[in-house]
Coordinates of C-alpha atoms and ligand atoms in Angstrom, one line a residue:
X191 CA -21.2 -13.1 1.8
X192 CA -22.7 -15.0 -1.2
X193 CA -22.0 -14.7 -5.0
X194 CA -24.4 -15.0 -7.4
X195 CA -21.9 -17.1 -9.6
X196 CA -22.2 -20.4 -8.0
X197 CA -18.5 -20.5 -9.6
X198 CA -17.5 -18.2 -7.4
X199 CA -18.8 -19.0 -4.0
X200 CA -17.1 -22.7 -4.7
X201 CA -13.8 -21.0 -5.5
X202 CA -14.2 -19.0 -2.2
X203 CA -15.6 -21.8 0.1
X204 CA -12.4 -23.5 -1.2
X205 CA -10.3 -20.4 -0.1
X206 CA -12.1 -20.1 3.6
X207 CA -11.5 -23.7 4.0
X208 CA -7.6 -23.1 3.0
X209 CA -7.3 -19.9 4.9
X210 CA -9.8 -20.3 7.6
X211 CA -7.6 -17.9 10.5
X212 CA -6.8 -15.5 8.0
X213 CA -9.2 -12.6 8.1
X214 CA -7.5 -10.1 6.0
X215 CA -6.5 -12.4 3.5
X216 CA -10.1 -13.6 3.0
X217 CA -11.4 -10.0 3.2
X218 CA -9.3 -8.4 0.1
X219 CA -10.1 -11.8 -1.9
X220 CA -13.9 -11.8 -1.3
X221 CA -14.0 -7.3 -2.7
X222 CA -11.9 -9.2 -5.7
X223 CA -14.4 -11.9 -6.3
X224 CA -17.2 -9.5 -5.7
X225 CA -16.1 -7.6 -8.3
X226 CA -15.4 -9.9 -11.1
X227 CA -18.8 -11.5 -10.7
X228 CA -19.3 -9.9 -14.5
X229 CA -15.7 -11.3 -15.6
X230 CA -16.9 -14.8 -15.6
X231 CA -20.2 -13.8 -17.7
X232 CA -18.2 -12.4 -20.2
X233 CA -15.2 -14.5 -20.6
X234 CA -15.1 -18.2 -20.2
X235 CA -12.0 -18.8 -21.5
X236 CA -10.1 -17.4 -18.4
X237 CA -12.5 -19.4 -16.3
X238 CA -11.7 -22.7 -18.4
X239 CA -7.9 -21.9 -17.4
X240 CA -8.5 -22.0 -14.2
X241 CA -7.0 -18.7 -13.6
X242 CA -9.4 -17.4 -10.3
X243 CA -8.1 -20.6 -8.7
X244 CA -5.1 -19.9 -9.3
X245 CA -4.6 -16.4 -8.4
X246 CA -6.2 -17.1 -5.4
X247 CA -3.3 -19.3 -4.3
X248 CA 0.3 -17.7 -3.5
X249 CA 3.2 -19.3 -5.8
X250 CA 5.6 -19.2 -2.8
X251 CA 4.9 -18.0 1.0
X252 CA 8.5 -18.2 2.8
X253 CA 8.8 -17.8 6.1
X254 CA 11.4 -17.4 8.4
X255 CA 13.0 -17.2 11.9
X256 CA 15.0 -13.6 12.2
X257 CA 17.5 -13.6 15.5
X258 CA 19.6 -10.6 16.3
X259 CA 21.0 -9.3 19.5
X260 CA 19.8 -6.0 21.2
X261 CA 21.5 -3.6 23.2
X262 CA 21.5 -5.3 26.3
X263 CA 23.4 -7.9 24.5
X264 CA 20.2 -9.8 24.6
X265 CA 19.2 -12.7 21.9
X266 CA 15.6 -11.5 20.1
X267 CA 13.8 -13.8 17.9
X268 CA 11.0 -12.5 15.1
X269 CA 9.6 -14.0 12.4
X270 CA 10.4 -13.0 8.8
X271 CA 7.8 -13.1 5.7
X272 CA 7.9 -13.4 2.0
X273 CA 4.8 -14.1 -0.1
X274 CA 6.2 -14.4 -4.0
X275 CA 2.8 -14.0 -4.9
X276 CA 2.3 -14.2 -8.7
X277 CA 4.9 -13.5 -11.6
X278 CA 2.7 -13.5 -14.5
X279 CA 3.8 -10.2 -15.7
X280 CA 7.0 -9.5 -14.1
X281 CA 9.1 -10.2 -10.9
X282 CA 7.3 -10.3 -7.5
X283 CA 7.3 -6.1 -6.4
X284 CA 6.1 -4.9 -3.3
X285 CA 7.4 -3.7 0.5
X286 CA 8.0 -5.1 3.7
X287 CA 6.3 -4.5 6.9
X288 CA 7.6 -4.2 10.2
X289 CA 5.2 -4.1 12.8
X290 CA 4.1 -5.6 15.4
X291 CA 0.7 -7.2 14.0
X292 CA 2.3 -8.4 10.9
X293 CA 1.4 -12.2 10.6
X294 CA 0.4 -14.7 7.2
X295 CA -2.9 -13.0 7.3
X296 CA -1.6 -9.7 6.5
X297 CA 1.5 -10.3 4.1
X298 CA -0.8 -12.6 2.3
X299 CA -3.8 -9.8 1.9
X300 CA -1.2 -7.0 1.0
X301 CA 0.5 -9.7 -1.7
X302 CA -2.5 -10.2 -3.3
X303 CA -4.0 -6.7 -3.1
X304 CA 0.1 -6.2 -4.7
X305 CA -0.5 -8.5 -7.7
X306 CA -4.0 -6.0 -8.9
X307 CA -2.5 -2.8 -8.3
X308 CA 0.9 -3.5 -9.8
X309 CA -1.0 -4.8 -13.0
X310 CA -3.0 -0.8 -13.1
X311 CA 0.7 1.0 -13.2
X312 CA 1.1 -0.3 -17.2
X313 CA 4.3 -1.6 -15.4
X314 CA 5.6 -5.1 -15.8
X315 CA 5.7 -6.1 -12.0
X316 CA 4.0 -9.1 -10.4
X317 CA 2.9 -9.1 -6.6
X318 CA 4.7 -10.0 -3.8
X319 CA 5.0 -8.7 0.0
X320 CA 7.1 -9.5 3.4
X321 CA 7.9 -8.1 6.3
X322 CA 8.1 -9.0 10.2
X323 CA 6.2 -9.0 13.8
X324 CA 9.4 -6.8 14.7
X325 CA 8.6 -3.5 16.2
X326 CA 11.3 -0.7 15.6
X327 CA 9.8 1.7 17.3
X328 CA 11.9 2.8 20.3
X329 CA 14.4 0.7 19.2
X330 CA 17.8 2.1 18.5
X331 CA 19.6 2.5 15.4
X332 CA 21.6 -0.1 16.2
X333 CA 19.4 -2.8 16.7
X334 CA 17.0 -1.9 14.1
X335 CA 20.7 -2.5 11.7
X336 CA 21.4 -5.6 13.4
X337 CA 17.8 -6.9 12.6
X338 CA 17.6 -5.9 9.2
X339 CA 21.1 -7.2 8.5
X340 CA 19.5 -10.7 10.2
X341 CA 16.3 -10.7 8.2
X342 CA 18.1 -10.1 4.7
X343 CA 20.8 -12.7 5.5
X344 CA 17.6 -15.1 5.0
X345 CA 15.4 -12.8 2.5
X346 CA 18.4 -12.5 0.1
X347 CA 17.9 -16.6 -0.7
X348 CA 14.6 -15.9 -2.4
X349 CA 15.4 -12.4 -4.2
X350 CA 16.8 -11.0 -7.0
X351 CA 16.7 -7.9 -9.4
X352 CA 15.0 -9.7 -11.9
X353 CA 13.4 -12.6 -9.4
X354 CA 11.3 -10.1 -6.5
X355 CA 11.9 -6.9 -5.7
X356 CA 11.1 -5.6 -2.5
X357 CA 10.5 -1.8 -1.1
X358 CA 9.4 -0.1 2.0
X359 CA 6.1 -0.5 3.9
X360 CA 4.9 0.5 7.4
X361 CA 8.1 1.1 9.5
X362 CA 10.2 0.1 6.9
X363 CA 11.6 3.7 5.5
X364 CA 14.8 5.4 4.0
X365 CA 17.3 4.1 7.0
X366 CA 15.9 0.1 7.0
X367 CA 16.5 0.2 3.2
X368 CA 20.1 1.0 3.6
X369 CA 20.4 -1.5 5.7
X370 CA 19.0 -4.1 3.8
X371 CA 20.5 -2.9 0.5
X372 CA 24.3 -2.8 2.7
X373 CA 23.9 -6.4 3.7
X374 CA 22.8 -7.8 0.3
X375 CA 25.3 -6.4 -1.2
X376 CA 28.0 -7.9 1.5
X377 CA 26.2 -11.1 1.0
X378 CA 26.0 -11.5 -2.8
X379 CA 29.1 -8.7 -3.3
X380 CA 26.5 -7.8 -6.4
X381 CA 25.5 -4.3 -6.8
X382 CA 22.1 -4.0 -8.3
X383 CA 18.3 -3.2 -7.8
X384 CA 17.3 -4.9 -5.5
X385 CA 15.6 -3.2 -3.4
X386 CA 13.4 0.4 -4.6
X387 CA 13.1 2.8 -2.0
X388 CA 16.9 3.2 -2.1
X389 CA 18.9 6.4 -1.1
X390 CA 19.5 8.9 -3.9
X391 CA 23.4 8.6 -3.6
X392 CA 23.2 4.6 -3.7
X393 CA 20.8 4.1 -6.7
X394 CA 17.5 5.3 -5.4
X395 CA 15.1 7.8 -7.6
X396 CA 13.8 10.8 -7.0
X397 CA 10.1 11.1 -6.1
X398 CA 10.0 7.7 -4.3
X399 CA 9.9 9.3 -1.0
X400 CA 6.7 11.3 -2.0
X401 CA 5.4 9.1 -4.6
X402 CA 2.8 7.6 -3.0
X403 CA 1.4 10.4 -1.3
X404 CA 1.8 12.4 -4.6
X405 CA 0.2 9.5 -7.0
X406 CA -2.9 9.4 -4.2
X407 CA -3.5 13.3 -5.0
X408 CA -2.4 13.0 -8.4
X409 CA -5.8 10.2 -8.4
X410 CA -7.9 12.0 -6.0
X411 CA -7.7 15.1 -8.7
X412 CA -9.0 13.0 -11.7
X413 CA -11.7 11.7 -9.4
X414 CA -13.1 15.5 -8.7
X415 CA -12.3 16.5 -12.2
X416 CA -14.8 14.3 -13.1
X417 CA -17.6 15.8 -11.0
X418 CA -15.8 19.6 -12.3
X419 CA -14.4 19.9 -8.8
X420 CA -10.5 20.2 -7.4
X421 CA -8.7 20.4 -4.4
X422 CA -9.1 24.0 -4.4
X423 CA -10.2 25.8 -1.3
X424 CA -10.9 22.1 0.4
X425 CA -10.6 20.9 4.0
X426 CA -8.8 17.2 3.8
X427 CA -8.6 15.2 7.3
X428 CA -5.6 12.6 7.0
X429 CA -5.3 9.5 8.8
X430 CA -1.6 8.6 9.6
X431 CA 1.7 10.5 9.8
X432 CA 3.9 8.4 8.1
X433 CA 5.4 8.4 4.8
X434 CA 2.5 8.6 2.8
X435 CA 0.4 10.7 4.8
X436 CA 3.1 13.5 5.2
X437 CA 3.6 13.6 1.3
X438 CA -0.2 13.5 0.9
X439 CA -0.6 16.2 2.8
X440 CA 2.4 18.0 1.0
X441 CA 0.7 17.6 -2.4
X442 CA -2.7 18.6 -1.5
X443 CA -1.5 21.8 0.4
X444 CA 0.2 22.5 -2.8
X445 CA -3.0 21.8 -5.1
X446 CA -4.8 24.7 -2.6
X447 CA -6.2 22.4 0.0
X448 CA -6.0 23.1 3.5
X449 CA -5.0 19.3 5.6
X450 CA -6.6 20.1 9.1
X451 CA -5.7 16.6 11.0
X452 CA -3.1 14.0 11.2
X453 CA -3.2 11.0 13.6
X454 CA -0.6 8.2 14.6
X455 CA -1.9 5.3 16.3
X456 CA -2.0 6.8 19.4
X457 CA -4.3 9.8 18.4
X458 CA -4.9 12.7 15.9
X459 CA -4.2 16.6 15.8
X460 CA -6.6 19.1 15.2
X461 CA -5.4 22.3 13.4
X462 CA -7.9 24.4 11.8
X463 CA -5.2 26.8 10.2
X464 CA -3.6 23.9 8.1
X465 CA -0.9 21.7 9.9
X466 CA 2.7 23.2 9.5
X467 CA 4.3 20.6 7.7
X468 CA 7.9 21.0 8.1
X469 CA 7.6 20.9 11.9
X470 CA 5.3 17.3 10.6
X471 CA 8.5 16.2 9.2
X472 CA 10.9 17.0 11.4
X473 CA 8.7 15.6 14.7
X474 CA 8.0 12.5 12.3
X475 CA 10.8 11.6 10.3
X476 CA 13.6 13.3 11.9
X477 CA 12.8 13.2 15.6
X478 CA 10.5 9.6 15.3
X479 CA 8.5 11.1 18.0
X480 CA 4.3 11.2 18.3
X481 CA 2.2 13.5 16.9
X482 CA 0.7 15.0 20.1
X483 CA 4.2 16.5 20.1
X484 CA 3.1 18.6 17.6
X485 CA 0.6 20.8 20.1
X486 CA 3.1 21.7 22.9
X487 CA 4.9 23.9 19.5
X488 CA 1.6 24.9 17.9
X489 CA -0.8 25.8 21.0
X490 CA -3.6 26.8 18.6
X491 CA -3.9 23.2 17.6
X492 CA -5.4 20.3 19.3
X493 CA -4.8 16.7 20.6
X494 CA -7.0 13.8 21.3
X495 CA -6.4 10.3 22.3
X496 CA -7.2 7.3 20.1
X497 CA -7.2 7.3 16.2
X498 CA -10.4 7.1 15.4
X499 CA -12.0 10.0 16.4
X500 CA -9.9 11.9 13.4
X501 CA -13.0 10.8 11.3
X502 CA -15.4 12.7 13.8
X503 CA -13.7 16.5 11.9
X504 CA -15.5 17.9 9.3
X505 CA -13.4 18.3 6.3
X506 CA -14.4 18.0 2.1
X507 CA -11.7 15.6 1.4
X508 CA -10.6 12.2 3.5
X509 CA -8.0 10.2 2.7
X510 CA -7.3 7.3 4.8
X511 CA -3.2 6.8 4.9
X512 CA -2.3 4.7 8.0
X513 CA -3.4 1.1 8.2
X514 CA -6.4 -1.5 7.1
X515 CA -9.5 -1.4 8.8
X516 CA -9.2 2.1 10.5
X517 CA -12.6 3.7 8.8
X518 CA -16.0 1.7 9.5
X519 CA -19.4 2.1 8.5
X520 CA -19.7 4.7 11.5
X521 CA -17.1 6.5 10.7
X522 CA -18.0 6.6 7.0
X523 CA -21.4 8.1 8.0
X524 CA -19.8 10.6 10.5
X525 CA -17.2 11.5 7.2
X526 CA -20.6 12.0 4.6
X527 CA -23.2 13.7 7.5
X528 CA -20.4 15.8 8.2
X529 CA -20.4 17.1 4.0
X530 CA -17.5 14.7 3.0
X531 CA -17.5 14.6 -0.7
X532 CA -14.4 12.2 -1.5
X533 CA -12.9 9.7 0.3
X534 CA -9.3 8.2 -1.2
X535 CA -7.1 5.4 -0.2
X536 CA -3.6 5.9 0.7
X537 CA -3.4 3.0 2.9
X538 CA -3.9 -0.6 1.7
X539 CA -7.5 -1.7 2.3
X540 CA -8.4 1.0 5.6
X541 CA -11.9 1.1 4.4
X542 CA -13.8 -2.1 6.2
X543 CA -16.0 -3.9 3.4
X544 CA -19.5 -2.1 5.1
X545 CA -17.9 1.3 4.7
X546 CA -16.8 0.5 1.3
X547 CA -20.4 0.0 0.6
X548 CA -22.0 2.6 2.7
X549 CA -19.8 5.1 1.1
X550 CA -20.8 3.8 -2.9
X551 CA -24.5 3.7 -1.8
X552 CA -24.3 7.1 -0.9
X553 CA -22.5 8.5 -3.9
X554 CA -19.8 9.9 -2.4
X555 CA -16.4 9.5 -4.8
X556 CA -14.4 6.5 -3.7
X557 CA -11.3 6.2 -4.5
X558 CA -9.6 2.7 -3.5
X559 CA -6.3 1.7 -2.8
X560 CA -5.1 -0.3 -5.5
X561 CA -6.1 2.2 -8.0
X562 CA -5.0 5.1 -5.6
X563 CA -2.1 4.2 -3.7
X564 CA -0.3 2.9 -6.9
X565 CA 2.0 5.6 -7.2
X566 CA 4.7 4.3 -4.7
X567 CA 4.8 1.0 -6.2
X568 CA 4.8 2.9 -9.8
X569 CA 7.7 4.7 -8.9
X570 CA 9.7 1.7 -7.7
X571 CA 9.0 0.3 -10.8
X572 CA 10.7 3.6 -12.4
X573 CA 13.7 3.2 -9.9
X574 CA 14.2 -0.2 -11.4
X575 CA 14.0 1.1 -15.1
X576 CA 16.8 3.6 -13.9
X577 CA 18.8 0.9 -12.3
X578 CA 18.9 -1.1 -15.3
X579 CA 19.7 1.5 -17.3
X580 CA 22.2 2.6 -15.1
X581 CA 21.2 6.5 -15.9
X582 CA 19.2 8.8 -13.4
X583 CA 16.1 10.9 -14.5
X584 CA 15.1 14.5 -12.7
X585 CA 12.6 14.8 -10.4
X586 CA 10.8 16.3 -13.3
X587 CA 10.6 13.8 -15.3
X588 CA 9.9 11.0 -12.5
X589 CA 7.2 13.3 -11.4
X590 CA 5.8 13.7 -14.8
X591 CA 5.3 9.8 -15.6
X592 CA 4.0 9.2 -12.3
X593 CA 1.4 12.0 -12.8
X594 CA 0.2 10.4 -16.3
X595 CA 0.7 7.0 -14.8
X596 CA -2.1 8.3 -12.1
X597 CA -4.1 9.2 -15.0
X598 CA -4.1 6.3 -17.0
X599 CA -4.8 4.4 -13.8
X600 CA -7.7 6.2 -13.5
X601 CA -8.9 6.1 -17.0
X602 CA -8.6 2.6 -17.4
X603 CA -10.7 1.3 -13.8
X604 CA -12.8 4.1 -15.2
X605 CA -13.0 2.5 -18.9
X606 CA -13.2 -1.3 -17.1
X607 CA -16.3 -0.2 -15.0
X608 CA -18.3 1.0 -18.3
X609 CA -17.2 -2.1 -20.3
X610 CA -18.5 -4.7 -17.4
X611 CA -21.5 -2.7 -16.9
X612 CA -20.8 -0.8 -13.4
X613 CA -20.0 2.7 -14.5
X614 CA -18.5 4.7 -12.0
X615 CA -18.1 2.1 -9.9
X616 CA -14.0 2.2 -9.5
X617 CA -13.8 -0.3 -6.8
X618 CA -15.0 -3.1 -9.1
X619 CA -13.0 -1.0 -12.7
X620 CA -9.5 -1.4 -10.8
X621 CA -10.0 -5.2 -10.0
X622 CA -11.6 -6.1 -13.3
X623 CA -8.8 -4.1 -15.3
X624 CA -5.7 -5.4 -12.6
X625 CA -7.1 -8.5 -13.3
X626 CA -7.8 -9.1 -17.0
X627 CA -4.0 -8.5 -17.5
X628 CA -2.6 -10.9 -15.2
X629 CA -5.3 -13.3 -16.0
X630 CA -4.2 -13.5 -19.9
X631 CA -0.5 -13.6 -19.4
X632 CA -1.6 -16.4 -16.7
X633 CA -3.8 -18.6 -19.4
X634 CA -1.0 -17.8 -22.0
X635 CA 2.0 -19.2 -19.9
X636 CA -0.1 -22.3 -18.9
X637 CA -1.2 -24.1 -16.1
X638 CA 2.1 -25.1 -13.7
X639 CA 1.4 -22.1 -11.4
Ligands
NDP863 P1 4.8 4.6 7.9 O1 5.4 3.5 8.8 O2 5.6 5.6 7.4 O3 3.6 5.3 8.7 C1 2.5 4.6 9.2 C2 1.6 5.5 9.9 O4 0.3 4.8 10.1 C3 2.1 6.0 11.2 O5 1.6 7.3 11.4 C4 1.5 5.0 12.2 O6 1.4 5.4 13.5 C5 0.1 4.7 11.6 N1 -0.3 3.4 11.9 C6 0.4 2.2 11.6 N2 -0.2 1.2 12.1 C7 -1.3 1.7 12.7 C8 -2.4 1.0 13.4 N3 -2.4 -0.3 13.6 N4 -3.3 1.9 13.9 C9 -3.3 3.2 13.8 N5 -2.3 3.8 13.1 C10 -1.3 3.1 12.6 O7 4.0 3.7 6.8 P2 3.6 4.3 5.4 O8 3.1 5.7 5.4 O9 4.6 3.8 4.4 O10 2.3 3.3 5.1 C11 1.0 3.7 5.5 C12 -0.1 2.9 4.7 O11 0.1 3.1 3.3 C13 0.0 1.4 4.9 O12 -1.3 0.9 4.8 C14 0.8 1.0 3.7 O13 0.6 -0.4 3.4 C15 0.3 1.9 2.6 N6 1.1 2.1 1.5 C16 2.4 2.5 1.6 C17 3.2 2.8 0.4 C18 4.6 3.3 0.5 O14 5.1 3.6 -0.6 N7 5.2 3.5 1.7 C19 2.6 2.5 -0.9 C20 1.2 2.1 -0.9 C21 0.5 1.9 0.2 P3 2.5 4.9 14.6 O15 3.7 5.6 14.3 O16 1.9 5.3 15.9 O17 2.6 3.5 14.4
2IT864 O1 1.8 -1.1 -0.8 C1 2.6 -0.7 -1.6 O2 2.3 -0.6 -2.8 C2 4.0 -0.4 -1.1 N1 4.2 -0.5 0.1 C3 5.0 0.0 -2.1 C4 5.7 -1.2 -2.8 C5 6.9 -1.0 -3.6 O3 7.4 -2.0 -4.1 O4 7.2 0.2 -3.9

């Protein structure tokens, strides 16, 4: 875990010493240090403004108690997040979580992974994140209103269409938006953007839904362009049923890839012929049932307990889409034994840092989240330019700029590797070029955050 920039440790020790129970957090800042290890040769200036120190640091965490009553007329108590991360270039963007293992750790990690990947859409959007320990699944759609209408009574203090923005995460979809959009606007009796993520009738934008999934194969393309290979013809394993898997797995079918397996956290399917993805959707995002559901419709395919194992199928094509940490160094080697030629993030940080590195040793194309996920987060920013506008563009068009929006994402953690000396290496190209842009709006504004 050492640095060879004795600058760098030091502004790390300080961070473990700030942040010592926050794993995550410290994980997703030591790959951005790591990687910027050539920044500091090369220009002084940011160092001499103090701006690693700084980014290091959240401008705001908020955090709140959210109490609502359930069905059984029962009082529940979570605990809401906010981390208004940094603002250099634009209001605090990015989702909120609701799931059980959400805690400072893991808004803080995703804020700050936010601030990188926001900066590599061209967009101006800074980073921010939230979200609660509640759990909607099995909840009903009553309570899961009643909570969200308790968490935004506190979130809409601190937001604002032109302060922080926030979106959709992990169990936060289509029907927690509404709700949170509904109470804002009771609250503030103000109807504006708010929130992205929105329903198409109340201000939303086409292609959110699919967005991310759609950027991550839009990315993953570029990535075997430049090795003169497609999705064409390929087996692609997908971690993850949710909204980013299902709209992966829409995109590659579509680019002539066959998606073999889907998991949710309670196991994966198996099904060699290509999974039917409209019975996917309606299981999933109709039904909110599990995925072994999917079997007792499709005998041919197959169910297994525990996620893992997903990473055990041969396929071409991986693409992580459920949660961080789910692919180790094992299942990394299981992945590239098994033929595995690319592996892309749709999830925020899945790849542990040994598999990260196991996977670059071994020349396998790496694709990772920041860079590859952007789409959804490139797309909200799009659903605010619409909002402001007040006008609403076709799916065409939306689908069009996130597609060259992919590309240029691409090009320019591809362009930031060769300039710093790592060609190829896109890990270390998407947090040099995130960073260089934040850091000079930073050292422009001045020091005061
Ligand atoms: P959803 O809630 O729609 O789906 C999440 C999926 O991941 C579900 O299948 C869920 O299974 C599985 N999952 C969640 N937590 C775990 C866990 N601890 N272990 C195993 N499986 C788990 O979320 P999204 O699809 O929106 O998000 C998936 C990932 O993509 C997250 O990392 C998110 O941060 C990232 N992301 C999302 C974007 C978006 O626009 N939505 C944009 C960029 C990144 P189960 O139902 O059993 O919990
Ligand atoms: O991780 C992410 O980029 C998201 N969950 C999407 C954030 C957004 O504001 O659309």
């Amino acid at each position: 875990m050492s640095f060879k920039s004795a600058y760098l440790q030091q502004v790390y020790d300080k961070v473990v010493q700030r942040n010592e129970n926050e794993p995550e957090f410290l994980q997703a800042v030591h790959e951005v240090l790591e990687s910027l290890e050539p920044v500091v040769e090369k220009r002084p200036d940011l160092v001499e403004a103090g701006v690693i120190e700084r980014i290091v640091e959240p401008e705001r965490l908020i955090m709140f108690r959210v109490s609502w009553v359930d069905d059984q007329g029962k009082v529940q108590v979570n605990r809401g997040y906010r981390v208004q991360f940094n603002s250099a270039i634009g209001p605090y963007k990015g989702g909120l979580r609701f799931h059980p293992s959400v805690c400072a750790s893991v808004i803080k990690f995703l804020g700050f992974e936010q601030i990188f990947k926001n900066s590599l859409t061209g967009l101006p959007i800074g980073g921010g994140k939230g979200g609660s320990d509640f759990d909607p699944k099995g909840k009903s759609d009553m309570e899961v209103m009643r909570f969200c209408q308790s968490f935004m009574t506190e979130l809409s203090k601190h937001i604002g269409a032109d302060t922080d923005v926030p979106a959709g995460d992990i169990g936060v979809g289509g029907r927690e938006i509404g709700f949170l959009f509904g109470q804002y606007k009771r609250l503030r009796n103000e109807y504006t953007g708010i929130l992205t993520g929105k329903g198409i009738p109340y201000g939303g934008s086409l292609v959110r839904t699919e967005a991310t999934g759609y950027g991550l194969c839009y990315f993953t393309r570029e990535m075997l362009a430049s090795k003169n290979d497609s999705f064409e013809g390929k087996k692609v394993v997908i971690s993850g049923s949710g909204n980013v898997a299902i709209y992966a797995a829409e995109k590659a079918t579509a680019m002539g890839a066959t998606v073999i397996a889907l998991s949710d956290s309670s196991g994966y399917i198996h099904d060699p012929n290509g999974v039917n993805l409209e019975l996917i959707k309606q299981l999933k995002e109709v039904e909110r049932k599990r995925i072994s559901e999917y079997v007792k419709q499709v005998p041919s395919a197959t169910y297994k307990e525990g996620c893992r194992g997903i990473w055990t199928i041969p396929c071409d094509i991986a693409l992580p889409c459920a949660t961080q940490n789910e692919l180790d160094e094992n299942d990394a080697k299981i992945l590239i034994d098994n033929g595995c030629i690319a592996i892309a993030e749709g999830a925020n940080m899945p790849s542990t840092p040994e598999a990260v590195a196991y996977i670059q040793a071994k020349g396998v194309l790496y694709g990772p989240a920041k860079a590859a996920n952007a789409g959804g987060v490139a797309t909200s920013a799009l659903e605010m330019s619409q909002n402001s506008i007040r006008m609403s563009w076709t799916f065409e068009e939306v689908d069009k700029k996130l597609d060259d929006i992919m590309v240029n994402i691409y090009k320019a953690a591809y362009e930031a590797s060769k300039e710093y000396g790592v060609e190829g290496d896109l890990v270390a190209g998407a947090n040099i070029a995130g960073f260089i842009k934040v850091a000079e709006a930073m050292k422009a504004q001045g020091i005061a955050y």
